[in-house]
CSV table of C-alpha atoms and ligand atoms in Angstrom, one decimal:
chain,number,residue,atom,x,y,z
A,102,MET,CA,158.3,68.0,53.4
A,103,THR,CA,155.7,69.2,55.9
A,104,ILE,CA,155.9,70.2,59.6
A,105,SER,CA,152.9,69.9,61.9
A,106,SER,CA,152.8,70.4,65.7
A,107,GLN,CA,150.7,69.6,68.7
A,108,PRO,CA,150.8,70.3,72.5
A,109,TYR,CA,153.3,68.0,74.3
A,110,GLY,CA,152.5,69.0,77.9
A,111,THR,CA,153.7,71.7,80.4
A,112,LEU,CA,156.8,72.2,82.5
A,113,PRO,CA,156.6,72.5,86.3
A,114,ASP,CA,156.7,76.3,85.8
A,115,GLU,CA,153.7,76.1,83.5
A,116,ARG,CA,155.5,76.8,80.2
A,117,GLU,CA,154.0,74.9,77.3
A,118,VAL,CA,155.9,72.4,75.4
A,119,ARG,CA,155.2,71.3,71.8
A,120,LEU,CA,155.9,68.3,69.7
A,121,TYR,CA,156.7,68.9,66.0
A,122,THR,CA,156.4,66.2,63.3
A,123,LEU,CA,158.6,66.6,60.2
A,124,THR,CA,157.6,64.3,57.3
A,125,ASN,CA,159.1,64.0,53.9
A,126,ASN,CA,157.3,62.9,50.7
A,127,ASN,CA,158.6,59.3,51.1
A,128,GLY,CA,156.9,59.0,54.5
A,129,LEU,CA,160.0,59.3,56.7
A,130,SER,CA,159.2,61.2,59.8
A,131,ALA,CA,160.9,62.7,62.8
A,132,GLU,CA,159.3,64.0,66.0
A,133,VAL,CA,161.1,66.8,67.8
A,134,THR,CA,160.1,68.6,70.9
A,135,ASN,CA,161.3,72.1,71.9
A,136,TYR,CA,162.0,70.7,75.4
A,137,GLY,CA,165.7,70.0,75.2
A,138,ALA,CA,165.5,70.2,71.3
A,139,ILE,CA,165.1,66.4,71.7
A,140,LEU,CA,164.6,64.1,68.7
A,141,VAL,CA,161.8,61.9,70.1
A,142,SER,CA,161.2,59.5,67.2
A,143,LEU,CA,162.6,58.8,63.8
A,144,SER,CA,160.7,56.5,61.5
A,145,THR,CA,162.5,55.0,58.5
A,146,PRO,CA,161.7,52.1,56.2
A,147,ASP,CA,163.3,48.7,56.1
A,148,ASN,CA,164.0,47.1,52.8
A,149,GLU,CA,160.4,45.9,52.5
A,150,GLY,CA,159.1,49.4,53.2
A,151,LYS,CA,158.1,48.7,56.8
A,152,MET,CA,158.5,51.8,58.9
A,153,ASP,CA,160.0,51.5,62.3
A,154,ASP,CA,161.0,54.1,64.9
A,155,ILE,CA,164.8,53.6,65.1
A,156,VAL,CA,165.7,55.9,68.0
A,157,LEU,CA,165.3,55.4,71.8
A,158,GLY,CA,163.2,57.8,73.8
A,159,LYS,CA,160.3,58.2,76.2
A,160,ASP,CA,156.5,58.1,75.8
A,161,SER,CA,155.7,61.5,77.2
A,162,LEU,CA,157.1,64.8,78.4
A,163,GLU,CA,156.7,63.7,82.0
A,164,ASP,CA,158.8,60.6,81.3
A,165,TYR,CA,161.6,62.9,79.9
A,166,LEU,CA,161.3,65.2,82.9
A,167,ALA,CA,161.7,62.2,85.2
A,168,GLY,CA,165.2,61.6,83.8
A,169,HIS,CA,166.9,59.7,81.0
A,170,PRO,CA,170.4,59.2,79.6
A,171,TYR,CA,170.3,62.0,77.0
A,172,PHE,CA,167.9,60.2,74.7
A,173,GLY,CA,167.8,62.2,71.4
A,174,SER,CA,169.0,65.2,73.3
A,175,THR,CA,170.8,68.3,72.0
A,176,CYS,CA,173.8,68.4,74.3
A,177,GLY,CA,175.6,71.7,75.2
A,178,ARG,CA,177.2,74.0,75.7
A,179,VAL,CA,179.8,71.2,75.7
A,180,ALA,CA,178.9,67.6,74.8
A,181,GLY,CA,181.4,65.2,76.3
A,182,ARG,CA,183.7,65.8,79.3
A,183,ILE,CA,185.6,68.8,80.6
A,184,GLY,CA,188.2,67.2,83.0
A,185,GLY,CA,188.0,68.4,86.6
A,186,ALA,CA,185.0,70.6,85.5
A,187,ARG,CA,187.3,73.5,85.3
A,188,PHE,CA,189.2,75.7,82.8
A,189,GLU,CA,191.0,79.0,82.5
A,190,ILE,CA,190.4,81.7,80.0
A,191,GLU,CA,192.7,84.8,79.9
A,192,GLY,CA,193.9,84.2,83.5
A,193,LYS,CA,190.5,83.6,85.0
A,194,THR,CA,189.5,80.2,86.3
A,195,TYR,CA,186.0,78.9,85.7
A,196,GLN,CA,184.6,76.2,87.8
A,197,LEU,CA,181.7,74.1,86.4
A,198,GLU,CA,179.5,71.8,88.3
A,199,PRO,CA,181.2,68.4,88.5
A,200,THR,CA,178.3,66.4,87.2
A,201,GLU,CA,180.2,63.2,87.3
A,202,GLY,CA,180.7,63.3,91.0
A,203,GLN,CA,183.1,60.5,91.4
A,204,HIS,CA,185.5,61.8,88.8
A,205,GLY,CA,184.9,65.5,89.1
A,206,ASN,CA,184.3,65.9,85.4
A,207,SER,CA,181.6,68.0,83.8
A,208,LEU,CA,179.5,66.0,81.3
A,209,HIS,CA,177.2,67.2,78.6
A,210,GLY,CA,177.0,70.9,79.7
A,211,GLY,CA,175.9,70.5,83.3
A,212,SER,CA,172.7,69.7,85.1
A,213,GLU,CA,170.8,72.5,83.3
A,214,GLY,CA,172.4,71.8,79.9
A,215,PHE,CA,170.8,72.4,76.5
A,216,ASN,CA,168.9,69.1,76.9
A,217,SER,CA,166.8,70.4,79.7
A,218,GLN,CA,166.0,73.9,78.3
A,219,LEU,CA,162.8,75.0,76.6
A,220,TRP,CA,163.7,76.3,73.2
A,221,ASN,CA,161.8,78.8,71.2
A,222,ALA,CA,160.4,77.1,68.1
A,223,GLU,CA,159.6,78.5,64.7
A,224,VAL,CA,158.9,76.8,61.4
A,225,ILE,CA,160.9,78.5,58.6
A,226,THR,CA,161.3,78.0,54.9
A,227,GLU,CA,164.9,78.1,53.6
A,228,ASP,CA,165.9,77.1,50.1
A,229,GLU,CA,162.3,75.9,49.6
A,230,VAL,CA,162.6,73.5,52.5
A,231,GLU,CA,160.5,73.7,55.6
A,232,LYS,CA,162.6,73.5,58.7
A,233,LEU,CA,162.1,73.6,62.4
A,234,ARG,CA,164.3,76.2,64.0
A,235,LEU,CA,164.8,76.0,67.8
A,236,ARG,CA,166.6,78.9,69.6
A,237,ILE,CA,167.8,79.6,73.0
A,238,THR,CA,169.7,82.4,74.8
A,239,ASP,CA,172.0,80.8,77.4
A,240,PRO,CA,172.8,83.5,79.9
A,241,ASP,CA,176.3,84.5,81.0
A,242,GLY,CA,177.4,82.2,83.9
A,243,HIS,CA,174.6,79.6,83.3
A,244,ASN,CA,176.1,76.2,84.3
A,245,GLY,CA,179.3,78.1,85.0
A,246,TYR,CA,180.1,79.0,81.3
A,247,PRO,CA,181.2,82.6,80.4
A,248,GLY,CA,179.3,84.9,78.0
A,249,THR,CA,175.8,85.2,76.7
A,250,LEU,CA,175.4,82.6,74.0
A,251,ASN,CA,172.7,82.6,71.4
A,252,CYS,CA,172.2,79.3,69.8
A,253,SER,CA,169.9,77.7,67.2
A,254,VAL,CA,169.4,74.1,66.2
A,255,THR,CA,167.5,73.6,63.0
A,256,TYR,CA,166.0,70.2,62.0
A,257,SER,CA,164.8,69.3,58.6
A,258,MET,CA,163.7,66.0,57.0
A,259,LEU,CA,165.0,66.2,53.5
A,260,GLU,CA,163.6,64.5,50.4
A,261,ASP,CA,166.8,62.4,50.0
A,262,ASN,CA,165.8,60.7,53.3
A,263,SER,CA,168.2,62.7,55.4
A,264,LEU,CA,167.5,64.1,58.8
A,265,GLN,CA,169.6,67.3,58.7
A,266,ILE,CA,170.6,69.2,61.9
A,267,GLU,CA,172.2,72.6,61.6
A,268,TYR,CA,173.7,74.5,64.5
A,269,GLN,CA,174.5,78.2,64.6
A,270,ALA,CA,175.7,80.2,67.6
A,271,THR,CA,177.4,83.5,68.7
A,272,CYS,CA,178.7,84.4,72.1
A,273,ASP,CA,179.9,87.8,73.5
A,274,GLN,CA,182.8,86.1,75.4
A,275,ILE,CA,185.2,83.3,74.8
A,276,SER,CA,183.5,80.1,75.9
A,277,PRO,CA,184.0,76.4,75.4
A,278,PHE,CA,181.3,75.2,72.9
A,279,ASN,CA,180.7,71.8,71.5
A,280,PRO,CA,177.1,71.0,70.8
A,281,THR,CA,175.9,67.6,69.5
A,282,ASN,CA,172.9,65.4,69.0
A,283,HIS,CA,172.8,62.4,71.4
A,284,SER,CA,170.3,60.2,69.6
A,285,TYR,CA,170.5,56.5,70.4
A,286,PHE,CA,169.9,54.5,67.2
A,287,ASN,CA,168.9,50.9,66.7
A,288,LEU,CA,168.5,50.2,63.0
A,289,ARG,CA,166.7,46.9,63.8
A,290,ALA,CA,164.3,48.9,66.1
A,291,ASN,CA,164.6,46.4,69.0
A,292,GLY,CA,167.0,44.1,70.8
A,293,ASP,CA,170.8,44.5,70.9
A,294,ILE,CA,173.0,46.2,68.3
A,295,LEU,CA,175.6,43.4,68.0
A,296,GLY,CA,174.5,42.5,64.4
A,297,HIS,CA,175.1,46.1,63.2
A,298,SER,CA,178.2,46.8,61.2
A,299,ILE,CA,179.9,50.1,61.7
A,300,GLN,CA,182.5,52.0,59.7
A,301,ILE,CA,184.1,55.2,60.9
A,302,PHE,CA,186.5,57.1,58.7
A,303,ALA,CA,189.1,57.8,61.4
A,304,ASP,CA,192.8,56.8,61.8
A,305,SER,CA,193.0,58.0,65.4
A,306,VAL,CA,191.2,58.2,68.7
A,307,ALA,CA,191.2,60.5,71.8
A,308,THR,CA,192.8,58.5,74.6
A,309,VAL,CA,191.1,58.6,78.0
A,310,ASP,CA,192.1,57.5,81.5
A,311,GLU,CA,190.2,54.9,83.5
A,312,ASN,CA,187.5,57.5,84.4
A,313,SER,CA,186.9,58.4,80.7
A,314,THR,CA,188.6,61.7,81.3
A,315,LEU,CA,190.3,63.1,78.2
A,316,ILE,CA,194.0,63.3,78.8
A,317,GLY,CA,195.1,65.4,75.8
A,318,ARG,CA,196.5,62.4,73.9
A,319,ARG,CA,195.7,61.2,70.4
A,320,ASP,CA,196.6,57.6,69.5
A,321,PRO,CA,196.2,55.5,66.3
A,322,VAL,CA,193.3,53.2,66.1
A,323,GLU,CA,194.2,49.6,67.0
A,324,ALA,CA,193.5,46.6,64.7
A,325,LYS,CA,190.7,44.3,65.8
A,326,TYR,CA,189.8,46.7,68.6
A,327,ASN,CA,188.8,50.2,67.6
A,328,ASP,CA,189.9,50.2,63.9
A,329,TYR,CA,186.5,50.8,62.2
A,330,ARG,CA,188.0,52.1,58.9
A,331,LYS,CA,186.7,48.9,57.2
A,332,PRO,CA,183.2,47.8,58.4
A,333,VAL,CA,183.2,45.9,61.6
A,334,CYS,CA,180.3,43.8,62.9
A,335,LEU,CA,180.0,44.8,66.6
A,336,GLY,CA,179.3,41.2,67.7
A,337,ASP,CA,182.7,40.1,66.2
A,338,LEU,CA,184.7,42.2,68.7
A,339,ASP,CA,186.1,40.3,71.7
A,340,LYS,CA,184.7,42.8,74.0
A,341,ILE,CA,183.0,46.2,73.8
A,342,GLU,CA,184.2,48.7,76.4
A,343,VAL,CA,185.1,52.3,76.8
A,344,GLY,CA,188.2,52.1,74.5
A,345,ASN,CA,186.2,50.9,71.5
A,346,GLY,CA,182.6,51.5,72.5
A,347,ASP,CA,182.7,55.0,74.1
A,348,ILE,CA,185.4,56.9,72.5
A,349,HIS,CA,186.1,60.1,70.4
A,350,PHE,CA,187.3,59.5,66.9
A,351,PHE,CA,189.3,62.2,65.1
A,352,LEU,CA,187.8,62.1,61.6
A,353,ASN,CA,190.4,62.0,58.8
A,354,GLN,CA,188.7,64.9,57.0
A,355,GLY,CA,188.9,67.3,60.0
A,356,ARG,CA,186.5,70.2,60.1
A,357,THR,CA,184.9,70.8,56.7
A,358,ALA,CA,182.9,73.6,55.0
A,359,LEU,CA,180.3,71.0,53.7
A,360,PRO,CA,179.2,67.8,55.4
A,361,LYS,CA,181.4,64.8,54.6
A,362,THR,CA,180.8,61.1,55.4
A,363,ALA,CA,182.0,60.3,58.9
A,364,ALA,CA,180.5,56.9,59.4
A,365,ILE,CA,178.3,54.3,57.8
A,366,VAL,CA,176.2,51.8,59.9
A,367,LYS,CA,174.4,48.8,58.4
A,368,GLU,CA,171.9,46.4,59.9
A,369,PRO,CA,171.7,43.2,57.8
A,370,THR,CA,168.4,41.8,58.9
A,371,THR,CA,166.3,44.9,58.0
A,372,GLY,CA,168.7,46.2,55.3
A,373,ARG,CA,168.7,49.6,57.0
A,374,VAL,CA,171.8,51.7,56.2
A,375,MET,CA,172.6,55.0,58.0
A,376,GLU,CA,175.3,57.3,56.7
A,377,VAL,CA,176.4,60.1,59.0
A,378,LEU,CA,177.8,63.2,57.3
A,379,THR,CA,179.2,66.1,59.3
A,380,THR,CA,181.2,69.3,59.1
A,381,GLU,CA,182.6,68.5,62.6
A,382,PRO,CA,186.2,67.1,62.9
A,383,GLY,CA,185.3,64.2,65.2
A,384,VAL,CA,182.6,61.8,66.4
A,385,GLN,CA,182.0,60.1,69.8
A,386,PHE,CA,180.9,56.6,69.1
A,387,TYR,CA,179.0,55.3,72.1
A,388,ALA,CA,177.7,51.8,72.0
A,389,GLY,CA,175.1,52.3,74.8
A,390,LEU,CA,177.5,50.7,77.3
A,391,PHE,CA,175.8,52.2,80.4
A,392,LEU,CA,172.2,51.7,79.3
A,393,SER,CA,171.0,49.8,82.4
A,394,ALA,CA,172.1,46.2,82.6
A,395,ASP,CA,169.5,45.8,85.4
A,396,GLY,CA,166.5,46.6,83.1
A,397,SER,CA,165.7,49.8,84.9
A,398,GLU,CA,166.0,52.0,81.8
A,399,ILE,CA,162.5,52.0,80.4
A,400,GLY,CA,161.9,53.5,76.9
A,401,LYS,CA,158.8,53.8,74.8
A,402,ALA,CA,155.9,51.5,75.4
A,403,GLY,CA,157.5,50.1,78.5
A,404,VAL,CA,160.4,48.5,76.6
A,405,GLN,CA,163.5,47.8,78.8
A,406,HIS,CA,166.8,49.0,77.3
A,407,ASP,CA,169.9,47.0,78.3
A,408,THR,CA,173.5,47.7,77.6
A,409,LYS,CA,174.4,47.8,73.9
A,410,HIS,CA,170.8,48.1,72.8
A,411,ALA,CA,171.5,51.3,70.9
A,412,PHE,CA,174.5,53.3,69.7
A,413,CYS,CA,175.2,57.1,69.4
A,414,LEU,CA,177.3,58.8,66.8
A,415,GLU,CA,177.8,62.2,68.4
A,416,THR,CA,179.5,64.5,65.9
A,417,GLN,CA,181.6,67.0,67.6
A,418,ASP,CA,185.1,68.5,68.2
A,419,TYR,CA,187.4,67.4,71.0
A,420,ALA,CA,185.3,68.2,74.1
A,421,ASP,CA,188.1,69.3,76.4
A,422,SER,CA,189.7,71.6,73.8
A,423,ILE,CA,189.7,74.5,76.4
A,424,ASN,CA,192.3,72.5,78.5
A,425,PHE,CA,194.1,70.9,75.6
A,426,PRO,CA,194.0,73.5,72.7
A,427,GLU,CA,196.3,71.4,70.6
A,428,MET,CA,193.6,68.7,70.3
A,429,GLY,CA,190.7,70.7,68.9
A,430,ASN,CA,188.9,73.9,68.8
A,431,ALA,CA,185.6,73.4,70.7
A,432,ILE,CA,185.7,77.1,71.6
A,433,ILE,CA,183.5,80.0,70.5
A,434,ARG,CA,184.8,83.6,70.4
A,435,PRO,CA,183.1,87.0,70.2
A,436,GLY,CA,182.6,88.2,66.7
A,437,GLU,CA,182.5,84.6,65.3
A,438,THR,CA,179.5,82.8,64.0
A,439,TYR,CA,179.7,79.1,64.7
A,440,ASN,CA,178.1,77.0,62.0
A,441,SER,CA,177.9,73.2,61.9
A,442,THR,CA,175.8,70.6,60.0
A,443,THR,CA,175.2,66.9,60.7
A,444,ILE,CA,173.2,64.7,58.4
A,445,PHE,CA,171.8,61.2,59.2
A,446,ARG,CA,171.0,59.8,55.7
A,447,PHE,CA,168.9,56.6,55.4
A,448,SER,CA,168.7,54.0,52.6
A,449,THR,CA,168.3,50.2,52.4
A,450,GLU,CA,170.2,47.2,51.0
A,451,PRO,CA,168.9,43.7,50.3
A,452,THR,CA,168.6,41.6,53.4
A,453,VAL,CA,171.5,39.2,54.1
A,454,THR,CA,170.2,35.7,55.0
B,2,BGC,C1,179.4,59.4,76.8
B,2,BGC,C2,179.1,58.3,77.8
B,2,BGC,C3,177.9,58.5,78.6
B,2,BGC,C4,176.7,58.8,77.7
B,2,BGC,C5,175.4,59.1,78.4
B,2,BGC,C6,178.2,59.6,76.0
B,2,BGC,O1,178.3,60.7,75.2
B,2,BGC,O2,180.5,59.3,76.1
B,2,BGC,O3,180.2,58.0,78.6
B,2,BGC,O4,177.6,57.5,79.4
B,2,BGC,O5,177.0,59.8,76.8
B,2,BGC,O6,175.6,60.2,79.2
C-alpha cells in the first residue's frame, strides 16, 4: 500500500488543497481530497480484472466547490436529519440552520458541514499500514453545535481489498455527533443500479414522516418492500421511494467493538461484490432517489446522473438521537473518545449470464 499526493487547486481564500492516491498491491486505488475529506474515486476490478471507478464524483475542485449532492463526502457533525433543526441540552436550546428550508430540518451538519471544510492531512504508518489521516477542529458554535470538537478521519486501502475509514473525535461539551461517508456507489460503473442486489442485516427501520423527518419510531421491515435480510434485486421492487430507498436501518448487531457485516451488494454483470462492515449500529440506505431526474447533475467526464444511478450505504447511528434518546446515541460527551470504523470490502464472483 502506497500513498502519493498532488496539488488539487486552491480555495477562494487561497488555501491549497491536495489530492491523495492510496493504492494497494493488487492495484485497487482510492483518491481522497482534504477538501471535505471527500472520496473522489475508487477503482476496483470486475471479474475479468478490468478496473473501473465505482463512485460518483466531480472532475475538479472547482466542480466540487460549485455544489454537489455530498458525492463521496464526509458528513458531520451530524449526518442525516435533526428535526426542526433544534435540540435542547441541559435546559439550553440550540437552533441550527434549517438547511432543508421547506421542512425546517438540518441535514448533514449544516451549510458549513465537514464536507466543505479543509482538513489537515498527514500520511501516517499504523500497524505497518500507510494511512491518510485528515483532521479538523470544529469550533464551539460552528453550524450551531456546542463545544469545540476535534475530529479525525483516516482512510486506508488495505491489502484484502478493503477501503477502511476510521473516525475518532473528542469534544469539550455534549454535542450531537454522527459522522458518515456519503459515497455514491455504482458497481457497474455506469447507468442505473436496478440490476444490483442488496442485502442489509436489519430487522427494523427508523420510520419517517412525509418530509423524511425522523419521528422517534422504529418499525419492523416489511416483506417485499424494505426487507433486505435476504438479497433483493432492486429492479424487482414495485417502486423505490423514501420508505425503502432512503431509510435508516437499525443493524441487528447494534454498535460493536470490531466492524461486523452490515450489508452486501452484488452487481451480476461485472461480478463486483461490496461488503460493508461497520462498528456503527445503523446504516442509511439511499438509492440516489434525488439525483436529478432532469439530467442536471453532471458527474465526472460530463456524465449525467439520473435518479437511481448510484446508492449510498451511510453507516451511522440514529441521526436525531439528541431529540429521541431512546432511539440511539449519536451524541459525544466531554471526556469520551469517539471511535468508529467502516470498511468497504471488494471481491468478485463469476458473471451471471
Ligand atoms: C439522505 C437523502 C438526501 C441525500 C443527499 C441522504 O443521506 O437520506 O434524503 O437526499 O442524502 O443529501
